[in-house]
Coordinates of C-alpha atoms in Angstrom, one line a residue:
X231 CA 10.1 8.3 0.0
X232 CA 8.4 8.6 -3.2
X233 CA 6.7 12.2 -3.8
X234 CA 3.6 12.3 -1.6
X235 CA 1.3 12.6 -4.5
X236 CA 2.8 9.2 -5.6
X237 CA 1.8 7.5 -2.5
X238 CA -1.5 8.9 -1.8
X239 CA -2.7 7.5 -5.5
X240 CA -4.2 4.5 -4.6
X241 CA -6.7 6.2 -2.5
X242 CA -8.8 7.2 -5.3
X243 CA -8.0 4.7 -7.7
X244 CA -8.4 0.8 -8.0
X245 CA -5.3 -1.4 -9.5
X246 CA -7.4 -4.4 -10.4
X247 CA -5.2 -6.7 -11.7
X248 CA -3.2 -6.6 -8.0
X249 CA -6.0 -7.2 -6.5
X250 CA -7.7 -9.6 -8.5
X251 CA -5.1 -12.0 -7.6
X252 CA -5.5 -11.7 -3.7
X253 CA -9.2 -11.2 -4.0
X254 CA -9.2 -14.2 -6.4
X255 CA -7.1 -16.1 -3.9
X256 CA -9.2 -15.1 -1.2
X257 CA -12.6 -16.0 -2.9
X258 CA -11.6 -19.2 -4.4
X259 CA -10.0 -20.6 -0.9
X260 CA -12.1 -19.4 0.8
X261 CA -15.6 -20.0 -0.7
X262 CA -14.5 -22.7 -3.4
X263 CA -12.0 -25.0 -1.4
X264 CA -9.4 -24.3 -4.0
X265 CA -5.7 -25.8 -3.9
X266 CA -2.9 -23.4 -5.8
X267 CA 0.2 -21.7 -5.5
X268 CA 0.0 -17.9 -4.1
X269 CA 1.3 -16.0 -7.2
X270 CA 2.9 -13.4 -5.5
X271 CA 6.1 -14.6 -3.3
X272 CA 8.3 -11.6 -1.9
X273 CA 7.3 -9.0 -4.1
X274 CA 7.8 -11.5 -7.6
X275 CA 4.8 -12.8 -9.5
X276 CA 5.5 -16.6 -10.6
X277 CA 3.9 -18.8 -13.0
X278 CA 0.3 -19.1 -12.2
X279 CA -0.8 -22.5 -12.1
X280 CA -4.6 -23.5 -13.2
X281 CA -6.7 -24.0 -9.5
X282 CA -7.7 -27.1 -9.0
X283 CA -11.8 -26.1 -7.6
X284 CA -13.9 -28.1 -5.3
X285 CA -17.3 -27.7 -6.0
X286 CA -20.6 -29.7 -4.8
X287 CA -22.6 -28.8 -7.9
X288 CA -22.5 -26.5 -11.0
X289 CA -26.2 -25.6 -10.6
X290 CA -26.1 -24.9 -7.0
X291 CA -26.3 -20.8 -6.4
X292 CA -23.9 -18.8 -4.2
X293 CA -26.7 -16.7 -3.6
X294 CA -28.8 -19.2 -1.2
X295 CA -26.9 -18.4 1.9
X296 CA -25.7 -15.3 2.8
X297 CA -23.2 -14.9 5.3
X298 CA -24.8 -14.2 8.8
X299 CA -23.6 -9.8 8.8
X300 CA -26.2 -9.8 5.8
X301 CA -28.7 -11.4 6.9
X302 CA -28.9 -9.3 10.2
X303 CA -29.0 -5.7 8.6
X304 CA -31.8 -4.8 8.4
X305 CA -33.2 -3.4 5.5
X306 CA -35.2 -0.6 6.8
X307 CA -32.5 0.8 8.7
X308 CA -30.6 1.8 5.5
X309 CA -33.0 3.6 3.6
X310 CA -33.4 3.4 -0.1
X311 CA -30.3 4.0 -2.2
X312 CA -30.9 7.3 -4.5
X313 CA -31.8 6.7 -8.0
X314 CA -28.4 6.9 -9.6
X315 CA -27.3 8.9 -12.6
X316 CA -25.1 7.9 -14.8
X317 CA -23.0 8.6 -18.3
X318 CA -22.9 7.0 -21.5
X319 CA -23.2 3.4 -20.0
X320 CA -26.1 0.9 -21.7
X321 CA -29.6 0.4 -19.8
X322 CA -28.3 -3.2 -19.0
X323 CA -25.0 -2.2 -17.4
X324 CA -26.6 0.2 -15.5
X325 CA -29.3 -2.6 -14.3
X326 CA -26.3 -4.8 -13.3
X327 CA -24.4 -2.0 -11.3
X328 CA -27.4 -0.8 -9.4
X329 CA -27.9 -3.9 -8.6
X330 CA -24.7 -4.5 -7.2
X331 CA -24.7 -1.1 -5.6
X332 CA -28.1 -2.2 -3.4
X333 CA -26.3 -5.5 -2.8
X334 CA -23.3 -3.7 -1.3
X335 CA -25.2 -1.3 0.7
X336 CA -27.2 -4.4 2.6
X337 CA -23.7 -6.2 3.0
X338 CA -21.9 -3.3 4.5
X339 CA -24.7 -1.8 6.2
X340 CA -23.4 1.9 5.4
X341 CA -26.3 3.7 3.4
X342 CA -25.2 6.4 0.6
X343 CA -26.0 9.7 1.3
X344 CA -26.5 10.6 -2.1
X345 CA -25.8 9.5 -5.7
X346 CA -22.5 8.5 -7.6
X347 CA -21.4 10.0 -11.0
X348 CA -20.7 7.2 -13.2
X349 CA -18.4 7.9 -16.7
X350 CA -17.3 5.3 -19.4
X351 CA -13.9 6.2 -20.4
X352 CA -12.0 4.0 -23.3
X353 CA -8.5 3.0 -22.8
X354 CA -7.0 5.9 -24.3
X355 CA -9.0 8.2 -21.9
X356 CA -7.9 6.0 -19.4
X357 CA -3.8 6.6 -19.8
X358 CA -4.4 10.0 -20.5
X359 CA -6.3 10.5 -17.1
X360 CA -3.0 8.6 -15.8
X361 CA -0.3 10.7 -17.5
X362 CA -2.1 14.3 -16.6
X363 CA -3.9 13.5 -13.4
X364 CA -2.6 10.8 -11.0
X365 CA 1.1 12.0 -12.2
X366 CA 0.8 15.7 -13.8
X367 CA 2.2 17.4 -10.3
X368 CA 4.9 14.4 -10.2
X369 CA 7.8 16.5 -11.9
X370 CA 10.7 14.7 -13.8
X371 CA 13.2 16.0 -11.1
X372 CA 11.0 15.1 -8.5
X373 CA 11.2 11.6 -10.1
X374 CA 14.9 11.6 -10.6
X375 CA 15.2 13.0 -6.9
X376 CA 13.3 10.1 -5.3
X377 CA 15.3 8.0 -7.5
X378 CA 18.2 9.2 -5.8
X379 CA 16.5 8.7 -2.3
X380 CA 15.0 5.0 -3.2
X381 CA 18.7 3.8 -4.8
X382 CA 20.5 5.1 -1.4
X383 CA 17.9 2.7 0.4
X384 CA 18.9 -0.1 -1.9
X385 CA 15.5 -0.5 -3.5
X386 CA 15.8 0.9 -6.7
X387 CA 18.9 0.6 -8.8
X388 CA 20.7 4.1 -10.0
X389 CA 18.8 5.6 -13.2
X390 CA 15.8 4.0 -13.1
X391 CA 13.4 6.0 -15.4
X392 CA 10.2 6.0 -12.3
X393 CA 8.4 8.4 -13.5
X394 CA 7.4 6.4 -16.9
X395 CA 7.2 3.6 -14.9
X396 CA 4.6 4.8 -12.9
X397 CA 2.9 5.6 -16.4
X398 CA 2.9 2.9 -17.2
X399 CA 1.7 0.6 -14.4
X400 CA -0.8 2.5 -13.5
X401 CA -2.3 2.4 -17.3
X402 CA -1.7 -1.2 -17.5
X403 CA -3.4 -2.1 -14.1
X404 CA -6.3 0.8 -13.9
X405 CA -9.8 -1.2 -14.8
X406 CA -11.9 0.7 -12.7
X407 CA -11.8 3.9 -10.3
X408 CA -13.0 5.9 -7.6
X409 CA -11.8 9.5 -7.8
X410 CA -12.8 10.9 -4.5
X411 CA -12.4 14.3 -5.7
X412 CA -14.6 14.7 -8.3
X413 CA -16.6 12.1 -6.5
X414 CA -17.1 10.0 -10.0
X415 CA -16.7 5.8 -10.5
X416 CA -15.1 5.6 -13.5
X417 CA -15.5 2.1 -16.0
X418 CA -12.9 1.4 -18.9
X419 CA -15.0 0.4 -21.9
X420 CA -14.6 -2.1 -23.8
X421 CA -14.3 -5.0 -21.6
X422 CA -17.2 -7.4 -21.0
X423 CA -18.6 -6.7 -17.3
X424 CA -18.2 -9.9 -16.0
X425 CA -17.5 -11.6 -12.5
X426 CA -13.9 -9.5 -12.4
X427 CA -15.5 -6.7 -13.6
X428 CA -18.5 -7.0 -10.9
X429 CA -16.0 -7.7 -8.1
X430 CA -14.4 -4.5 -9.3
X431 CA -17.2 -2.4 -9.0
X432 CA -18.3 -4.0 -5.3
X433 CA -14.7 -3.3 -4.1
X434 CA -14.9 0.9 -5.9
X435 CA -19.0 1.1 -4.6
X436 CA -17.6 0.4 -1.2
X437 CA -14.7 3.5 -1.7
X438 CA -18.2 5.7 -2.3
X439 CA -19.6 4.5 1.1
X440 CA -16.8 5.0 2.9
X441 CA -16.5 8.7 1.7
X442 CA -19.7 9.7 1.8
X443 CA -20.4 8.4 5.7
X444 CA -16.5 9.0 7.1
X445 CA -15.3 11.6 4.4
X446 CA -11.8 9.8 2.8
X447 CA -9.6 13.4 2.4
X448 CA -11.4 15.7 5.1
X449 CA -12.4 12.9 7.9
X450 CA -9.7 10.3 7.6
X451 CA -7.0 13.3 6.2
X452 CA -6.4 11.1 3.5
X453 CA -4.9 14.2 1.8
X454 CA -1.4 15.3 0.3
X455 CA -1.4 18.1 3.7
X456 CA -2.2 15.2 5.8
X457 CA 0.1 12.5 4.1
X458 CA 2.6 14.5 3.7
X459 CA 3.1 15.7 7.6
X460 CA 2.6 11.7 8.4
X461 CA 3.0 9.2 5.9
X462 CA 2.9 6.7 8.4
X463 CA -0.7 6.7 9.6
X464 CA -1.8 7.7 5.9
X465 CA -0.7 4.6 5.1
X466 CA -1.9 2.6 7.9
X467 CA -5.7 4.7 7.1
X468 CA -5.1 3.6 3.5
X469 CA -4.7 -0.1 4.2
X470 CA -7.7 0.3 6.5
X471 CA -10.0 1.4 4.0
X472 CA -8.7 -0.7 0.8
X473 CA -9.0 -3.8 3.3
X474 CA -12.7 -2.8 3.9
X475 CA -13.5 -3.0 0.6
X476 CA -11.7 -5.8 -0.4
X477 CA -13.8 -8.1 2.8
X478 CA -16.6 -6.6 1.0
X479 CA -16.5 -7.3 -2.2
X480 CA -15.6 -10.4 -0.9
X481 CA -18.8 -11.3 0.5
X482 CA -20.4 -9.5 -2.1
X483 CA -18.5 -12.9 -4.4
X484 CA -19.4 -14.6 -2.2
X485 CA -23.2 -14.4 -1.5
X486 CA -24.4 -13.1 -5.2
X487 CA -22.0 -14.3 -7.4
X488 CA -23.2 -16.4 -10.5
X489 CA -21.6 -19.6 -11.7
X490 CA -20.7 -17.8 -15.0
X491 CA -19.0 -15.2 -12.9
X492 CA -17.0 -17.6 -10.8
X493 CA -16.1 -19.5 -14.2
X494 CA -15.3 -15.6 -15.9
X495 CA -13.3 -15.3 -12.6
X496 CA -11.0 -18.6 -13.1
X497 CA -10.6 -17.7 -16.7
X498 CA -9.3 -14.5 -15.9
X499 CA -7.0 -16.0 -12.8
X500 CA -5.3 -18.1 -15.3
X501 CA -4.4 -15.9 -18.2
X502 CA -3.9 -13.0 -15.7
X503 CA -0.8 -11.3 -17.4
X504 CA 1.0 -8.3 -16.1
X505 CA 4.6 -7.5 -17.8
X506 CA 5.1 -4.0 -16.7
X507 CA 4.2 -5.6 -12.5
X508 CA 6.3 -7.9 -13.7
X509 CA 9.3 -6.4 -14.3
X510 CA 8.7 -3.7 -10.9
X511 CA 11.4 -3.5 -8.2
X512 CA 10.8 -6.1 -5.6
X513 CA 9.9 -3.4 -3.1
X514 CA 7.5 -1.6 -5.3
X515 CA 5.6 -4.7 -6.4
X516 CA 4.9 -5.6 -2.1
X517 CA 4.0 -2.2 -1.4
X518 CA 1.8 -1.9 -3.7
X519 CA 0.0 -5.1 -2.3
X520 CA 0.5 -3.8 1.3
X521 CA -2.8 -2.3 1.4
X522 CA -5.5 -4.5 0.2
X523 CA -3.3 -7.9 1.8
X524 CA -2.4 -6.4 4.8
X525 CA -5.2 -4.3 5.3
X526 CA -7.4 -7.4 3.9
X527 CA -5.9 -9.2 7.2
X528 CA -6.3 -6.0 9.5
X529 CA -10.0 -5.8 8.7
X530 CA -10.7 -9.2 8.8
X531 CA -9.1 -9.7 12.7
X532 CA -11.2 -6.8 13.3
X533 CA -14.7 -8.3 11.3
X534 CA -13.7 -11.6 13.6
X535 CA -14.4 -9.4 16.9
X536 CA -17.6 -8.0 15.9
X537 CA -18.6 -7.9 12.3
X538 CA -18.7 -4.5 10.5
X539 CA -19.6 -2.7 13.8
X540 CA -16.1 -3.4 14.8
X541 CA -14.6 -2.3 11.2
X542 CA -16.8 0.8 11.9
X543 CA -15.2 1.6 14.8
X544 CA -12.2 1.6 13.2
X545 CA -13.1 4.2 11.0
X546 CA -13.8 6.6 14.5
X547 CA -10.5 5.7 16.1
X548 CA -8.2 5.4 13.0
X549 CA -4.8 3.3 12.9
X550 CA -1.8 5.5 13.5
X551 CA 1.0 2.7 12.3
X552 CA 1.9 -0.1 9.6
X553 CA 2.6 -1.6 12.9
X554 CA -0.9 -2.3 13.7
X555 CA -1.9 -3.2 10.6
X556 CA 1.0 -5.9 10.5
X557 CA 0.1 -6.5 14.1
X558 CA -3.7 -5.9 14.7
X559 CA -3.7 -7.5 18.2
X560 CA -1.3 -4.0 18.9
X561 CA -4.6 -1.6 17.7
X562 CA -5.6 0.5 19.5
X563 CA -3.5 0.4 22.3
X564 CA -0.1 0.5 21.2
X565 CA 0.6 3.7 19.9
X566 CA 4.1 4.7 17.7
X567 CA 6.4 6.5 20.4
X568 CA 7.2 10.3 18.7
X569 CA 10.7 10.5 17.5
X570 CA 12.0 14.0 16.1
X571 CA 14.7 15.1 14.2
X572 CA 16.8 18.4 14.4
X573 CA 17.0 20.5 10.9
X574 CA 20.8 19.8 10.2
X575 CA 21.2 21.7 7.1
X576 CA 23.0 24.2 8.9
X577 CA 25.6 21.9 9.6
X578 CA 26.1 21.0 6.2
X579 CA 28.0 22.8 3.5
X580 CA 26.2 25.4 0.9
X581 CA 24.2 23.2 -1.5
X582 CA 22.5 20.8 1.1
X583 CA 19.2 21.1 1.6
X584 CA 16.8 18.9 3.7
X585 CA 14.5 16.9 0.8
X586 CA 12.4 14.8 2.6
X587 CA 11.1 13.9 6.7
X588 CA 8.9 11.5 8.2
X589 CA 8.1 8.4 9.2
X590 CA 9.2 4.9 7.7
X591 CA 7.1 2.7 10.1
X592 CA 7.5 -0.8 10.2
X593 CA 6.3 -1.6 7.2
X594 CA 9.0 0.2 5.2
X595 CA 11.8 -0.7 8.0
X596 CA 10.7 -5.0 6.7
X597 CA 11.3 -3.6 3.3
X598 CA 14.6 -2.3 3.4
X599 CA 16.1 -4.8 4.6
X600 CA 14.2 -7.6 2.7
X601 CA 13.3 -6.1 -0.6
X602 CA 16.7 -4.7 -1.7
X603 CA 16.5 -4.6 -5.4
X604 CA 19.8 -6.6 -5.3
X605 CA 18.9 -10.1 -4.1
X606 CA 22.3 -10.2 -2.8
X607 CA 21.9 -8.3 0.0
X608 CA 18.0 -9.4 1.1
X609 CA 17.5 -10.7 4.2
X610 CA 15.2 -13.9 4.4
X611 CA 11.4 -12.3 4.7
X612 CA 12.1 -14.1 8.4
X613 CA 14.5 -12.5 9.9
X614 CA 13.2 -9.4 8.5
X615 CA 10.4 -9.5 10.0
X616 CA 11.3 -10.5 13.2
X617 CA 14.2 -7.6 13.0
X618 CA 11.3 -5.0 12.5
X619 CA 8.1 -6.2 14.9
X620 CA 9.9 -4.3 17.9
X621 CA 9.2 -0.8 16.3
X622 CA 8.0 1.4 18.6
X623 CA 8.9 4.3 16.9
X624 CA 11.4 6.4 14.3
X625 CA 12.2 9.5 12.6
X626 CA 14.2 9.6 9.1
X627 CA 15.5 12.6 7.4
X628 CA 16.7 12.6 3.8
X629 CA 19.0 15.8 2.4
X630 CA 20.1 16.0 -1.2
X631 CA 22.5 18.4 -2.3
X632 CA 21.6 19.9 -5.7
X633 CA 25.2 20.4 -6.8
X634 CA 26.3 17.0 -6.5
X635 CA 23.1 14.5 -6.1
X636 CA 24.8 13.1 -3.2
X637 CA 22.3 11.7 0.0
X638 CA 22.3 12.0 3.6
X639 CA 20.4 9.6 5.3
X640 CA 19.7 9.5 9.0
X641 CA 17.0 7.3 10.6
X642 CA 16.6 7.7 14.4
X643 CA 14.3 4.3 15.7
X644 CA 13.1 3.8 19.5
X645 CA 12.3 -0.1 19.9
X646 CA 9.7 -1.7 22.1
X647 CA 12.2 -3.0 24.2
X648 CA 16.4 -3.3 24.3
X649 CA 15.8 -6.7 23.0
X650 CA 13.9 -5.6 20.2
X651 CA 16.4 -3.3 19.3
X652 CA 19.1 -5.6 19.7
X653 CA 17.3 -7.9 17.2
X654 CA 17.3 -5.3 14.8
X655 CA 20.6 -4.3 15.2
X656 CA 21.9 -7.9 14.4
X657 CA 19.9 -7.8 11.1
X658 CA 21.2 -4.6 10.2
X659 CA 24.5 -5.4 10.2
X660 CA 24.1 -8.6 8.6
X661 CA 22.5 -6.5 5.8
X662 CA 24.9 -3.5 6.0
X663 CA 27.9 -6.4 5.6
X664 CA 26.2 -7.7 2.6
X665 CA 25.5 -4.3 0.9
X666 CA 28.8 -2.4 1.9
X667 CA 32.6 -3.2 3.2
X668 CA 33.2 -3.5 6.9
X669 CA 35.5 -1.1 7.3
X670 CA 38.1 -1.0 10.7
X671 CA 38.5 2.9 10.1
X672 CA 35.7 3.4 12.4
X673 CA 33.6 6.6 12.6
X674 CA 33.6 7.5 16.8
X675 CA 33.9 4.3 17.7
X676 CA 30.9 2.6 15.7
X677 CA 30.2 -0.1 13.8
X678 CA 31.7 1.4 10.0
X679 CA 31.1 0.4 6.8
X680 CA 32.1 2.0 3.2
X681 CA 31.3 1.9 -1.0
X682 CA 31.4 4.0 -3.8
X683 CA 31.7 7.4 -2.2
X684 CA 29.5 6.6 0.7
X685 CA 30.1 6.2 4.0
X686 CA 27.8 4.6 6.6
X687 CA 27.8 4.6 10.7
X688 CA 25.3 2.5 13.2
X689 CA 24.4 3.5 16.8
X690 CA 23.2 0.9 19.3
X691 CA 22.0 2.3 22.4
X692 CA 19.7 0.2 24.7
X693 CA 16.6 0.7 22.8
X694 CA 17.4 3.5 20.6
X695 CA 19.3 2.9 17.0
X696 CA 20.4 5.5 14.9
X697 CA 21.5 4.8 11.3
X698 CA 23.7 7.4 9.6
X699 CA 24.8 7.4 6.0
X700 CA 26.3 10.2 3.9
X701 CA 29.0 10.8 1.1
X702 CA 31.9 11.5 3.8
X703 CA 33.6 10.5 6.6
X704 CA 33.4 13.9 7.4
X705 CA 29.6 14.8 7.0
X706 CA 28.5 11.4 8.4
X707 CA 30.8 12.1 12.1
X708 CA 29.5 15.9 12.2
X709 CA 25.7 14.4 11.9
X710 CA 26.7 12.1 14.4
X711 CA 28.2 14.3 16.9
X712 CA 24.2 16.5 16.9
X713 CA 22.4 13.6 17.2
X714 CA 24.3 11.0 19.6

């Protein structure tokens, strides 16, 4: 997939206007009764309409009646937070964010070890941070090379320019961060520090707490070592913790929020703008959401069970797969069945090279075959879905070759059961007959199809699939013939 560096950014850093919109969703639903349209459908945000809200009384404060986790923590077993220090902020903001930072610590019941850098950065400092931090290992060929692998999976189209993409979402979307490297919140200046802004910090305070009592790169291996040897459990660990802070900050809304910050929050909902999300590939937009709505849903299954004990737990006995996050009746138990890969490039002429080898999960099996950047050949976000619940386990293997930019792609999936793999195996080829031409030239006797300069081969065998695709007849059969 995408350069490892690439995927691993949210980790440290908080895209607020994503999340203000699920969060926002969330709150108001939840805690306000209110009716609206979900802006995001399949990846796309729509026109947001104005929430109709539900209210008993404009005076009354959210404040009178915590929710039931709060009120039995008890204070004395978290200590006192440290006195923080902080940067170039005012005296008031400072009174406001320790404030919420004690309010956060009795909601969660995790107690800081020690204090938090703060820094105000404008937003200049702010896209310069972007442009050589988050992105200054992230290489223009490594960019055009991922390119190459995301437009052979159908969700991006040919040329796209990611790399200043990335630029410039992340500088349009960054309001607030965690960096759990230099161990620093950072606040943008410059905007008023109201309920959004608040929420914001509840949901980056929380990033702190989990670091500091589970350790985010050296205790959960949320690192590029880590990531990069399984993407798949980073991912599922990333959606774990960004779906602990988003219940968080929730309840933080939703027990010490002021009516001016609800109002502040509704303003904000409606002339919520984001053209450069906007205009993202379908896939990127719902993977980027993945882990504070998924994750939002994992924790709050798990919160259901037994309140932030259970979350806790979590955090000892880690998700290994999107597929428990997607499915969190399947954690712990139902572990993701190992599936290797053989090093082919010495099969394959001079020039090839193996680029990229992993896992794509679940998660990234839905988006394939529902988030093609062509609408034409999506699947319906049903049959999708039901196509990729079975995994039970896969191995993909991307080689480039340097002379030509041309792709191999192999993925090698074990399914639950034959059924499950027969389910996917019908979607596939519904999706491979929309994106490509059936072909009756078959490759060793399997299903075939062909386009420009690609040729493409599917395997079903009881609960195994294997999915070959390649520039040749030729280099797809002899990839066939080491794996079958």
């Amino acid at each position: 997939m995408e350069n490892r560096r690439t995927k691993t950014i949210l980790l440290s850093c908080f895209v607020l206007l994503v999340l203000a919109c699920i969060c926002l969703g969330l709150v108001l639903t939840g805690a306000l009764g209110v009716s609206m349209i979900w802006p995001f459908q399949s990846g796309k945000q729509e026109n947001i309409p104005t929430p109709i809200v539900e209210m008993e009384s404009p005076q009354e404060s959210v404040q009178d009646s915590p929710p039931e986790s709060v009120q039995e923590t008890p204070p004395e077993s978290l200590g006192n937070a440290p006195e923080e220090p902080s940067k170039d902020l005012p005296g008031e903001l400072i009174e406001i964010i320790d404030e919420i930072e004690s309010q956060v610590t009795q909601i969660r019941g995790l107690a800081p070890i020690e204090s938090v850098e703060r820094t105000l950065i404008s937003s200049e400092e702010l896209e310069e941070i972007v442009v050589n931090d988050f992105f200054s290992e992230y290489t223009d060929q490594e960019a055009q090379q991922d390119v190459l692998i995301l437009s052979a999976l159908g969700l991006l189209p040919g040329g796209f320019d990611l790399k200043n993409f990335y630029n410039q979402l992340y500088s349009e979307q960054i309001a607030g961060f965690y960096d759990d490297e230099t161990k620093e919140i950072y606040v943008v200046k410059g905007v008023d520090f109201g309920g959004n802004e608040k929420l914001t910090y509840a949901h980056e305070f929380t990033h702190v707490l989990q670091d500091q009592i589970y350790g985010l790169q050296d205790g959960l291996g949320l690192n590029d070592e880590s990531c990069e040897a399984d993407s798949e459990r980073c991912a599922a660990v990333q959606a774990l913790i960004e779906g602990d802070a988003t219940q968080t900050e929730i309840l933080w809304f939703q027990t010490y929020a002021s009516f001016d910050d609800y109002k502040d929050i509704l303003q904000s909902y409606e002339a919520f703008e984001s053209p450069i999300l906007d205009s993202a590939p379908t896939y990127m937009a719902a993977d980027l959401l993945f882990p504070y709505e998924k994750g939002y849903d994992f924790v709050v299954y798990l919160y259901d069970q037994g309140d932030f004990a259970a979350v806790d737990e979590a955090y000892r006995n880690p998700p290994l797969s999107t597929e428990q996050i997607l499915h969190p009746e399947k954690y712990p138990d139902d572990l993701p069945i190992t599936v290797t890969l053989p090093d082919l490039s010495r099969f394959l002429d001079d020039g090839w090279a193996l680029y990229d080898q992993n896992v794509m999960g679940e998660w990234y099996t839905f988006m394939i075959l529902n988030k093609a950047h062509e609408e034409a050949y999506q699947l319906s976000e049903e049959i999708a879905n039901e196509a990729a619940a079975g995994w039970g386990g896969d191995a993909y293997a991307f080689y480039l070759n340097e002379n030509t930019d041309e792709v191999v792609f192999i993925l090698d999936s074990t399914w639950d059961t034959i059924d499950d793999a027969e389910a996917f195996a019908e979607a596939f080829l519904d999706y491979a007959s929309l994106r490509w031409a059936e072909s009756t030239e078959l490759v060793l006797g399997l299903e075939t199809w062909r386009g420009a300069d690609t040729t493409v081969a599917f395997l079903l065998a009881e609960d195994r699939t294997l999915w070959v695709m390649g520039p040749s007849d030729q280099i797809v059969e002899t990839i066939l013939l080491e794996l079958q």
